[in-house]
Short mmCIF file of C-alpha atoms in Angstrom, two decimals:
data_model
loop_
_atom_site.label_atom_id
_atom_site.label_comp_id
_atom_site.label_asym_id
_atom_site.label_seq_id
_atom_site.Cartn_x
_atom_site.Cartn_y
_atom_site.Cartn_z
CA UNK A 1 -11.44 6.55 12.60
CA UNK A 2 -12.37 4.18 15.65
CA UNK A 3 -9.79 1.97 17.24
CA UNK A 4 -8.98 -1.25 15.18
CA UNK A 5 -9.97 0.80 11.92
CA UNK A 6 -7.26 1.07 9.08
CA UNK A 7 -7.09 3.51 6.31
CA UNK A 8 -4.58 3.46 3.20
CA UNK A 9 -3.01 6.78 2.64
CA UNK A 10 0.06 8.70 1.21
CA UNK A 11 2.69 10.84 2.54
CA UNK A 12 2.45 13.86 0.17
CA UNK A 13 5.30 16.40 -1.01
CA UNK A 14 4.89 20.17 -1.44
CA UNK A 15 4.71 19.46 -5.31
CA UNK A 16 1.63 17.17 -4.76
CA UNK A 17 4.14 13.95 -5.56
CA UNK A 18 3.98 10.95 -3.62
CA UNK A 19 6.90 10.34 -1.30
CA UNK A 20 5.22 6.93 0.08
CA UNK A 21 2.08 4.94 0.67
CA UNK A 22 1.26 3.36 3.68
CA UNK A 23 -1.57 1.78 6.02
CA UNK A 24 -2.64 3.46 8.86
CA UNK A 25 -4.11 1.75 11.54
CA UNK A 26 -5.84 3.45 14.87
CA UNK A 27 -4.98 2.01 17.97
CA UNK A 28 -6.21 2.66 21.69
CA UNK A 29 -3.37 5.28 22.21
CA UNK A 30 -1.81 6.57 18.81
CA UNK A 31 -1.55 4.99 15.30
CA UNK A 32 0.27 2.21 13.97
CA UNK A 33 1.77 3.41 10.41
CA UNK A 34 3.12 0.44 8.12
CA UNK A 35 5.22 2.00 5.35
CA UNK A 36 7.24 0.74 2.30
CA UNK A 37 10.72 -0.74 3.79
CA UNK A 38 12.47 0.77 0.62
CA UNK A 39 10.95 4.08 1.86
CA UNK A 40 11.72 3.96 5.49
CA UNK A 41 14.68 6.59 5.51
CA UNK A 42 12.81 9.03 3.94
CA UNK A 43 9.43 8.40 5.75
CA UNK A 44 11.04 8.86 8.97
CA UNK A 45 12.86 12.12 7.90
CA UNK A 46 9.28 13.38 6.62
CA UNK A 47 7.55 12.56 9.92
CA UNK A 48 10.01 14.05 12.33
CA UNK A 49 9.84 17.22 9.97
CA UNK A 50 6.17 17.49 10.08
CA UNK A 51 4.88 16.14 13.08
CA UNK A 52 3.25 18.45 15.31
CA UNK A 53 4.88 19.50 18.71
CA UNK A 54 3.57 16.95 21.34
CA UNK A 55 3.28 13.98 18.85
CA UNK A 56 5.75 11.15 19.67
CA UNK A 57 7.36 8.80 17.18
CA UNK A 58 8.30 5.46 17.97
CA UNK A 59 10.05 3.14 15.26
CA UNK A 60 9.38 -0.52 15.64
CA UNK A 61 13.02 -1.90 14.82
CA UNK A 62 13.35 -4.94 12.45
CA UNK A 63 9.73 -6.25 12.69
CA UNK A 64 8.45 -9.19 10.43
CA UNK A 65 5.11 -8.99 8.77
CA UNK A 66 3.81 -12.27 7.24
CA UNK A 67 1.22 -12.28 4.58
CA UNK A 68 -1.13 -15.24 4.74
CA UNK A 69 -3.38 -14.60 1.45
CA UNK A 70 -6.38 -16.38 -0.16
CA UNK A 71 -9.50 -17.72 0.68
CA UNK A 72 -8.56 -20.36 2.90
CA UNK A 73 -6.16 -17.70 4.84
CA UNK A 74 -8.75 -17.20 7.61
CA UNK A 75 -9.45 -21.19 8.12
CA UNK A 76 -5.75 -21.63 8.40
CA UNK A 77 -4.77 -18.67 10.83
CA UNK A 78 -7.92 -19.50 13.04
CA UNK A 79 -6.04 -22.67 14.19
CA UNK A 80 -3.46 -20.21 15.86
CA UNK A 81 -5.46 -17.04 16.42
CA UNK A 82 -9.23 -18.48 16.63
CA UNK A 83 -10.53 -14.77 16.87
CA UNK A 84 -9.02 -13.55 13.50
CA UNK A 85 -12.29 -14.97 12.07
CA UNK A 86 -14.19 -11.78 13.20
CA UNK A 87 -12.02 -9.39 11.68
CA UNK A 88 -13.51 -7.46 8.78
CA UNK A 89 -11.53 -6.36 5.98
CA UNK A 90 -9.48 -3.29 6.66
CA UNK A 91 -9.35 -3.95 10.59
CA UNK A 92 -6.73 -5.05 12.92
CA UNK A 93 -6.35 -5.92 16.36
CA UNK A 94 -3.49 -7.21 18.95
CA UNK A 95 -3.58 -10.89 19.70
CA UNK A 96 -1.00 -10.81 22.60
CA UNK A 97 2.41 -9.16 21.34
CA UNK A 98 1.08 -9.81 17.51
CA UNK A 99 -0.61 -7.71 15.48
CA UNK A 100 -3.13 -8.99 12.91
CA UNK A 101 -4.93 -6.98 10.04
CA UNK A 102 -7.16 -8.20 7.54
CA UNK A 103 -5.32 -6.78 4.58
CA UNK A 104 -2.80 -7.40 1.85
CA UNK A 105 -1.80 -6.55 -1.45
CA UNK A 106 -3.31 -9.32 -3.84
CA UNK A 107 -6.56 -8.74 -4.43
CA UNK A 108 -7.90 -11.70 -2.30
CA UNK A 109 -8.79 -12.17 1.25
CA UNK A 110 -6.09 -12.43 3.57
CA UNK A 111 -4.37 -11.36 7.02
CA UNK A 112 -1.07 -9.43 7.51
CA UNK A 113 0.55 -10.42 10.87
CA UNK A 114 3.09 -8.24 12.42
CA UNK A 115 5.47 -9.65 14.87
CA UNK A 116 9.30 -9.42 16.27
CA UNK A 117 11.83 -10.95 13.98
CA UNK A 118 12.33 -13.51 16.65
CA UNK A 119 9.14 -15.02 16.04
CA UNK A 120 8.50 -14.34 12.30
CA UNK A 121 10.50 -17.12 11.30
CA UNK A 122 9.32 -20.02 13.27
CA UNK A 123 5.58 -18.71 13.05
CA UNK A 124 6.15 -18.75 8.99
CA UNK A 125 7.37 -22.46 9.18
CA UNK A 126 4.46 -23.49 11.14
CA UNK A 127 1.94 -21.95 8.52
CA UNK A 128 3.96 -23.87 5.97
CA UNK A 129 3.22 -27.07 7.52
CA UNK A 130 -0.65 -26.57 6.93
CA UNK A 131 -1.34 -28.42 3.61
CA UNK A 132 -3.42 -25.45 2.31
CA UNK A 133 -0.39 -23.13 2.55
CA UNK A 134 2.33 -22.64 -0.35
CA UNK A 135 5.09 -20.07 -0.31
CA UNK A 136 5.26 -17.09 -3.27
CA UNK A 137 7.61 -14.79 -3.78
CA UNK A 138 7.28 -11.06 -4.60
CA UNK A 139 7.12 -11.86 -8.33
CA UNK A 140 4.11 -13.82 -7.84
CA UNK A 141 2.59 -11.10 -5.51
CA UNK A 142 3.17 -8.51 -8.16
CA UNK A 143 1.29 -10.43 -11.04
CA UNK A 144 -1.57 -10.56 -8.53
CA UNK A 145 -1.42 -6.93 -7.27
CA UNK A 146 -1.49 -5.99 -11.32
CA UNK A 147 -4.55 -8.20 -11.89
CA UNK A 148 -6.19 -6.53 -9.02
CA UNK A 149 -5.09 -3.16 -10.39
CA UNK A 150 -2.98 -2.26 -7.21
CA UNK A 151 -0.63 0.62 -7.38
CA UNK A 152 3.21 -0.07 -6.28
CA UNK A 153 5.63 2.40 -5.02
CA UNK A 154 8.52 3.38 -7.83
CA UNK A 155 6.12 2.29 -10.56
CA UNK A 156 2.75 3.90 -10.53
CA UNK A 157 3.49 6.09 -7.39
CA UNK A 158 6.65 8.37 -7.25
CA UNK A 159 7.74 11.66 -6.16
CA UNK A 160 6.95 13.21 -9.58
CA UNK A 161 3.24 11.56 -9.63
CA UNK A 162 0.14 12.83 -7.76
CA UNK A 163 -2.69 10.79 -6.18
CA UNK A 164 -5.07 12.08 -8.91
CA UNK A 165 -2.58 11.15 -11.80
CA UNK A 166 -2.23 7.75 -9.97
CA UNK A 167 -5.73 6.96 -10.06
CA UNK A 168 -6.06 6.85 -6.22
CA UNK A 169 -7.85 10.36 -5.66
CA UNK A 170 -9.98 8.25 -3.23
CA UNK A 171 -7.38 8.27 -0.81
CA UNK A 172 -7.92 12.14 -0.44
CA UNK A 173 -10.40 12.58 2.42
CA UNK A 174 -14.01 14.76 2.05
CA UNK A 175 -12.55 17.15 4.90
CA UNK A 176 -9.04 17.60 2.91
CA UNK A 177 -10.81 18.13 -0.66
CA UNK A 178 -13.11 20.78 1.08
CA UNK A 179 -10.39 22.40 3.23
CA UNK A 180 -7.15 21.83 1.91
CA UNK A 181 -4.56 22.40 4.30
CA UNK A 182 -2.20 19.64 3.43
CA UNK A 183 1.07 19.62 1.77
CA UNK A 184 0.76 19.66 -2.13
CA UNK A 185 -2.91 20.79 -1.68
CA UNK A 186 -2.54 23.54 -4.53
CA UNK A 187 -1.83 21.22 -7.38
CA UNK A 188 -3.86 18.33 -6.20
CA UNK A 189 -6.80 20.29 -5.52
CA UNK A 190 -6.50 22.09 -8.98
CA UNK A 191 -5.99 18.42 -10.64
CA UNK A 192 -9.19 17.27 -8.89
CA UNK A 193 -11.07 20.47 -10.12
CA UNK A 194 -9.92 20.48 -13.80
CA UNK A 195 -8.44 17.06 -14.42
CA UNK A 196 -4.68 16.10 -14.69
CA UNK A 197 -2.72 15.91 -17.79
CA UNK A 198 -1.81 12.66 -17.48
CA UNK A 199 -3.18 9.70 -15.56
CA UNK A 200 -2.88 5.86 -14.97
CA UNK A 201 -5.07 3.71 -16.93
CA UNK A 202 -5.35 -0.31 -17.51
CA UNK A 203 -4.26 -1.57 -20.66
CA UNK A 204 -5.75 -4.77 -22.88
CA UNK A 205 -3.50 -6.46 -24.67
CA UNK A 206 -3.09 -8.61 -27.92
CA UNK A 207 -2.90 -12.01 -27.90
CA UNK A 208 0.74 -12.80 -27.74
CA UNK A 209 2.05 -9.36 -26.64
CA UNK A 210 4.55 -8.73 -23.56
CA UNK A 211 4.49 -5.40 -22.37
CA UNK A 212 7.59 -4.35 -20.85
CA UNK A 213 8.34 -1.91 -17.99
CA UNK A 214 9.10 1.82 -18.87
CA UNK A 215 8.20 0.65 -22.83
CA UNK A 216 6.25 3.75 -24.54
CA UNK A 217 2.70 3.68 -25.72
CA UNK A 218 2.67 4.92 -29.34
CA UNK A 219 -0.40 6.36 -30.97
CA UNK A 220 -0.59 6.19 -34.81
CA UNK A 221 -1.54 9.36 -36.40
CA UNK A 222 -3.46 9.75 -39.67
CA UNK A 223 -0.28 10.50 -41.50
CA UNK A 224 1.20 7.18 -40.28
CA UNK A 225 3.39 8.48 -38.11
CA UNK A 226 3.61 7.44 -34.13
CA UNK A 227 3.17 9.55 -31.37
CA UNK A 228 4.31 8.64 -27.60
CA UNK A 229 1.14 8.87 -25.47
CA UNK A 230 2.29 7.25 -22.24
CA UNK A 231 4.63 4.35 -20.83
CA UNK A 232 4.12 0.89 -19.31
CA UNK A 233 4.45 1.92 -15.30
CA UNK A 234 4.58 -2.17 -14.54
#
């Protein structure tokens, strides 16, 4: 990775399950890891256990991430930071004390702006003054990521689900596939070679159907009896 490049990754357990998923950005003098807020305690303990000697970990306490998403995001954000229009997807750079990446969790073009808590609320309020900008909550964000087929920790990703089962095998680099040497490699590489017993799929619904999270998916056998073959994860 060159400075400014971003990559999606996962923290794996010895079992092959996923402790968390995260975005990794190469900076000039290290790497920026953005993890899920709900898993930060587990992630910090994991890093402290597994980082090599000589690698220093600095925790940015209470940062704010403002996500500006949609086809007009670049136009709006350029009024504050003109150079953001030069950022390609999954790249990032510093704008003074503000770190901006062209990334998001909606399936749309957009940006994630990382700043201090003191700066975050005033900046969000300035963004909302733009006629093109409207606030949305996590429920709306969740519907967008579902349409884009994006996974969410605690749903499609858990400590009991491997990257292969979750359908994110692409997050495992070529060198890792060939050489192993990572936590959970035995199970993950075996699943890559032989296929997993279960895996994430998309569902096409009948009109009027509302699938509930954790609802069983039943296959009707020739005998007329139902057999559970999966569940709704989101």
